[in-house]
Amino acid sequence: METPAKSVTQTDPAWVDDSRLRALIGYNLKRAFNVVKSDLAVALAPLNLRVMTYTALVLIVDNPGLRQAQLADALDIERPNLVSLIDELEQSELVTRNPVPGDRRARALVPTAHGKRLCARANRVVEDHEARLFDGLGMASRSQLLAVLKHATAVLERV
Amino acid sequence: METPAKSVTQTDPAWVDDSRLRALIGYNLKRAFNVVKSDLAVALAPLNLRVMTYTALVLIVDNPGLRQAQLADALDIERPNLVSLIDELEQSELVTRNPVPGDRRARALVPTAHGKRLCARANRVVEDHEARLFDGLGMASRSQLLAVLKHATAVLERV
DNA sequence: TATTGTTATACTCTATAACTATA
DNA sequence: TATAGTTATAGAGTATAACAATA
């Protein structure tokens, strides 16, 4: 067996380093997002939470009485996609859909006692996950990363 | 109409700032990835390229003679999902599938002259996109972001 | 027996249109 | 007329099993 063409060796996957791709933000952002997402998913699985259900739960715990439209806005997802997500949280008895006095169309999302407890446990799991993420880098890198991500998000959303 | 519950105002979406969520890496990584991806998609659309087809094209131009299995590995996608992607590039006459001397199973991916030209144009479009992304931040932030993303990717992939 | 490219398939995530009940 | 939650649906993106040709 021989090398397929010019510059590409078959056994060494490090040849990607030679490509322009290695320096692109979008490419690295995607890879980072993928590994972070799956590490987080694995960490939350024992609590029977998916990343999106955890995110929704945190927002509901931090903002009890939240309406679904507001939550969809905060999660940056469409309202229809929120329905099954809340169904899931409600069936696990982590949150309840309550009537909103003064507007019978809306539903106020309120965490149960169990929901609050599980959220606290999940928060600790997520802290461990983030510590793993920045292992060997320190807190300065963490806040720099947050700042740059927020800046890039803001500057592109403005367009 | 009145405020739905306790701490949540209905008109101001900035209440998310109060949540623990705003400080989480995963949440900010996802939002950044989403806006970067869609800005890039909009920028590449006039060239009839999607983000994934652009990424594949760059790798083929930088590594002519590449086999599909290698490309799938570099793109971090499964081999079956690469097939329609290459179909798309081939139908646009940007790359060709060629026989590999010595291994009649494999296909060597080679860019056409048109493919190389379009890739060069796309690279300039992507440079503009990245300049927009770091507008007001400077090159130091850019390399810091890359470094942290690569570190986080590496440390989690190792697990 | 293992690997390359491929087909078929399924599952998740996301996006849109339209319905109902309220406002 | 507009809005909140919902249903149904369609499109990406991604993952696995299995096949034919070849190693």
XYZ file of C-alpha atoms (C1' of nucleotides) in Angstrom:
364
model
C 0.000 0.000 0.000
C 1.305 3.431 -0.888
C 0.502 7.083 -0.212
C -2.613 7.938 -2.209
C -1.446 11.078 -3.976
C 0.899 13.969 -3.388
C 1.160 15.434 0.070
C -1.162 13.197 2.051
C 0.147 10.379 4.198
C -2.397 7.762 5.030
C -1.600 6.913 8.615
C -0.966 10.363 10.064
C -4.124 12.386 10.720
C -2.025 15.421 11.681
C -1.817 16.494 8.043
C -4.866 18.661 8.686
C -2.459 20.973 10.495
C -1.103 21.945 7.111
C -4.490 23.159 5.984
C -5.785 26.683 6.128
C -8.712 25.176 8.010
C -6.764 24.828 11.246
C -6.649 28.619 11.584
C -10.341 29.251 10.944
C -12.554 30.328 13.816
C -15.696 28.636 12.534
C -13.974 25.266 12.189
C -12.461 25.370 15.676
C -15.642 26.741 17.178
C -17.584 23.820 15.764
C -15.122 21.206 17.015
C -15.006 22.807 20.458
C -18.779 23.083 20.592
C -19.160 19.425 19.635
C -16.809 18.048 22.279
C -18.123 20.405 24.972
C -21.700 19.460 24.129
C -21.074 15.737 24.277
C -18.995 15.921 27.445
C -21.795 17.912 29.049
C -24.399 15.465 27.763
C -22.510 12.532 29.277
C -22.137 14.390 32.587
C -25.864 15.204 32.784
C -27.158 11.813 31.594
C -27.037 10.178 35.079
C -29.432 12.911 36.275
C -31.809 12.134 33.384
C -31.225 15.591 31.962
C -30.298 16.540 28.400
C -28.339 19.747 27.762
C -31.437 21.602 26.618
C -33.619 20.392 29.477
C -30.892 21.377 31.940
C -30.626 24.842 30.384
C -34.394 25.289 30.543
C -34.478 24.062 34.145
C -31.794 26.542 35.219
C -33.739 29.423 33.697
C -36.978 28.327 35.332
C -35.333 27.900 38.731
C -33.648 31.296 38.430
C -36.834 32.950 37.135
C -39.882 31.252 38.654
C -43.140 32.275 37.020
C -41.535 32.561 33.609
C -43.845 32.243 30.591
C -43.046 29.815 27.775
C -42.605 32.521 25.152
C -40.019 34.233 27.325
C -38.211 30.983 27.915
C -38.141 30.193 24.195
C -36.695 33.645 23.596
C -33.999 33.143 26.235
C -33.127 29.680 24.937
C -33.040 31.002 21.380
C -35.387 28.309 20.110
C -38.790 28.528 18.427
C -41.915 28.235 20.553
C -43.080 24.962 18.980
C -39.800 23.284 19.895
C -40.190 24.262 23.518
C -43.419 22.336 24.009
C -41.991 18.823 24.126
C -39.085 20.108 26.191
C -41.448 21.397 28.886
C -43.501 18.211 28.557
C -40.341 16.299 29.434
C -39.605 18.467 32.478
C -43.217 18.252 33.598
C -43.355 14.458 33.252
C -40.200 14.207 35.335
C -42.000 16.386 37.887
C -39.284 19.030 37.800
C -41.527 21.950 36.783
C -45.244 22.683 36.586
C -47.317 24.693 34.110
C -49.476 27.093 36.118
C -52.230 29.540 35.196
C -51.210 33.181 34.934
C -53.681 35.428 36.761
C -54.924 38.028 34.300
C -53.990 36.150 31.108
C -55.659 32.798 30.595
C -53.631 32.112 27.433
C -50.278 32.040 29.193
C -48.640 29.398 31.383
C -46.299 30.294 34.221
C -43.426 27.836 34.647
C -42.555 27.080 38.257
C -39.959 24.587 39.525
C -41.009 21.888 41.980
C -39.013 21.210 45.145
C -37.580 18.182 43.360
C -36.753 20.391 40.361
C -34.837 22.824 42.536
C -32.892 20.039 44.218
C -31.995 18.375 40.924
C -30.968 21.714 39.474
C -28.564 22.274 42.350
C -27.061 18.823 41.811
C -26.809 19.457 38.070
C -25.081 22.774 38.699
C -22.343 20.986 40.599
C -21.982 18.456 37.772
C -21.637 21.320 35.298
C -19.033 23.007 37.475
C -16.948 19.840 37.357
C -17.384 19.703 33.604
C -16.146 23.287 33.217
C -13.219 22.686 35.541
C -12.236 19.780 33.296
C -12.575 22.056 30.277
C -10.101 24.603 31.629
C -7.798 22.061 33.220
C -4.348 23.622 33.107
C -5.513 26.994 31.849
C -6.770 28.920 34.854
C -9.589 31.361 35.443
C -8.126 34.201 33.379
C -8.508 32.126 30.211
C -12.041 31.294 31.203
C -13.175 34.900 31.497
C -11.285 35.858 28.348
C -13.059 33.120 26.441
C -16.428 34.254 27.773
C -15.667 37.870 26.855
C -14.614 37.054 23.288
C -17.568 34.719 22.732
C -20.008 37.347 23.967
C -18.370 40.033 21.865
C -18.497 37.933 18.693
C -22.092 36.950 19.384
C -23.100 40.572 19.971
C -21.296 42.008 16.967
C -22.799 39.478 14.550
C -26.295 39.612 16.055
C -26.290 43.378 15.548
C -26.130 42.764 11.771
C -51.596 43.384 31.267
C -49.255 42.859 34.182
C -45.950 41.197 34.957
C -46.472 37.447 34.956
C -44.896 36.445 38.242
C -42.150 37.534 40.577
C -38.911 38.761 39.141
C -39.585 38.570 35.432
C -40.525 41.660 33.446
C -42.264 40.942 30.196
C -40.758 43.513 27.849
C -37.119 43.366 28.873
C -35.226 40.335 27.552
C -32.128 41.345 29.516
C -33.369 39.443 32.574
C -31.363 36.479 31.341
C -28.320 38.382 32.616
C -29.490 37.578 36.115
C -29.330 33.869 35.438
C -26.469 31.563 36.199
C -26.694 30.610 32.540
C -24.970 33.760 31.357
C -21.716 32.582 32.933
C -21.745 29.075 31.478
C -19.284 28.178 28.750
C -21.551 25.712 26.983
C -24.392 28.226 26.688
C -22.180 30.988 25.298
C -20.333 28.573 23.046
C -23.609 27.483 21.518
C -24.880 31.027 20.936
C -21.536 32.067 19.427
C -21.418 28.982 17.248
C -24.946 29.640 15.992
C -24.395 33.264 14.987
C -20.966 32.519 13.497
C -22.394 29.610 11.507
C -25.291 31.595 10.100
C -23.162 34.646 9.301
C -20.744 32.355 7.472
C -23.611 30.615 5.669
C -24.987 33.957 4.457
C -21.527 35.059 3.327
C -20.935 31.834 1.355
C -24.417 31.543 -0.157
C -23.674 33.858 -3.154
C -20.891 31.433 -4.135
C -23.344 28.507 -3.970
C -21.374 26.994 -1.099
C -22.653 25.761 2.247
C -20.370 25.809 5.283
C -19.704 22.078 5.053
C -19.078 22.102 1.289
C -16.692 25.040 1.738
C -14.825 23.217 4.492
C -14.534 20.092 2.353
C -13.399 22.152 -0.645
C -10.635 23.850 1.366
C -9.311 20.493 2.521
C -9.368 19.047 -1.001
C -7.631 22.105 -2.470
C -4.987 22.028 0.269
C -4.571 18.239 0.003
C -5.185 17.137 -3.593
C -5.473 13.397 -4.000
C -7.186 12.996 -0.637
C -9.338 9.883 -0.165
C -12.905 10.131 1.074
C -12.249 8.244 4.295
C -9.459 10.663 5.166
C -11.668 13.646 4.380
C -14.487 12.302 6.533
C -11.989 11.866 9.357
C -10.709 15.421 8.998
C -14.239 16.854 8.808
C -15.252 14.772 11.815
C -18.278 13.322 10.056
C -19.225 9.727 9.236
C -18.341 8.316 5.830
C -21.973 7.890 4.703
C -22.663 11.580 5.299
C -19.751 12.580 3.090
C -21.169 10.950 -0.027
C -23.882 13.502 -0.837
C -21.487 16.292 0.114
C -18.975 15.138 -2.511
C -21.838 14.568 -4.962
C -22.718 18.224 -4.522
C -19.138 19.391 -5.115
C -18.804 17.098 -8.113
C -22.073 18.260 -9.686
C -20.910 21.858 -9.298
C -17.723 20.757 -11.089
C -15.512 21.888 -8.221
C -13.866 18.515 -7.547
C -13.570 15.150 -9.313
C -13.498 11.582 -7.994
C -10.466 9.862 -9.503
C -9.131 6.313 -9.413
C -6.325 5.644 -6.958
C -3.518 3.636 -8.609
C -2.914 0.549 -6.521
C -6.264 0.555 -4.692
C -9.330 0.200 -6.867
C -11.686 0.637 -3.898
C -10.614 4.183 -3.114
C -11.379 7.489 -4.838
C -8.869 10.334 -4.911
C -10.485 13.757 -4.610
C -8.916 16.404 -6.816
C -10.054 20.018 -7.246
C -10.832 21.327 -10.736
C -9.420 24.632 -11.954
C -12.840 26.110 -11.283
C -12.799 24.583 -7.803
C -9.459 26.178 -7.010
C -10.622 29.570 -8.239
C -13.875 29.416 -6.264
C -11.997 28.294 -3.162
C -9.724 31.344 -3.420
C -12.766 33.612 -3.720
C -14.441 31.863 -0.785
C -11.302 32.273 1.321
C -11.501 36.041 0.863
C -15.197 35.986 1.804
C -14.323 34.044 4.965
C -11.538 36.495 5.808
C -14.072 39.330 5.681
C -16.419 37.315 7.872
C -13.697 36.777 10.490
C -12.669 40.420 10.391
C -16.308 41.285 11.158
C -16.271 38.786 14.008
C -13.288 40.431 15.702
C -14.287 43.965 14.861
C -12.926 46.104 17.685
C -10.996 43.294 19.360
C -7.732 42.919 17.460
C -5.573 39.973 16.536
C -4.438 39.142 20.067
C -7.993 38.183 21.013
C -8.258 36.104 17.876
C -5.222 33.959 18.659
C -6.210 33.687 22.305
C -9.647 32.429 21.288
C -8.101 29.882 18.929
C -5.693 28.721 21.631
C -8.410 28.245 24.255
C -10.750 26.499 21.825
C -8.019 24.091 20.756
C -7.015 23.445 24.360
C -10.577 22.702 25.426
C -11.146 20.488 22.394
C -7.935 18.572 23.045
C -8.460 18.112 26.784
C -11.998 16.761 26.329
C -11.162 14.571 23.331
C -8.435 12.923 25.382
C -11.157 11.545 27.683
C -11.173 -11.059 7.497
C -10.815 -5.938 6.915
C -11.573 -1.674 4.352
C -13.657 1.817 0.670
C -17.427 3.827 -0.934
C -22.196 3.440 -0.887
C -27.387 2.822 0.242
C -30.964 2.916 3.357
C -32.575 4.372 7.544
C -33.406 6.647 11.927
C -32.947 10.010 15.358
C -32.127 14.698 16.917
C -32.400 19.568 16.249
C -34.382 23.241 14.076
C -37.825 26.082 11.295
C -42.567 27.284 9.399
C -47.551 27.230 8.817
C -51.739 26.959 10.895
C -54.977 25.896 14.604
C -57.433 27.213 19.494
C -58.333 30.101 22.974
C -57.811 33.970 24.596
C -56.562 39.243 24.590
C -56.324 42.154 14.827
C -52.664 40.193 17.650
C -50.643 36.955 20.988
C -49.706 32.272 23.888
C -49.447 27.729 23.549
C -49.979 23.966 20.608
C -50.006 20.579 16.538
C -48.205 18.854 12.440
C -44.627 18.776 9.374
C -40.405 19.407 6.850
C -35.629 20.222 6.566
C -30.987 20.002 8.069
C -27.237 17.389 10.544
C -25.719 13.210 12.353
C -25.377 8.156 13.527
C -25.599 2.937 12.585
C -26.208 -1.377 9.876
C -25.362 -3.659 5.859
C -24.039 -4.336 1.042
C -20.645 -4.790 -3.246
C -16.093 -4.404 -4.704
C -11.600 -4.849 -3.451
C -7.559 -5.510 -0.331
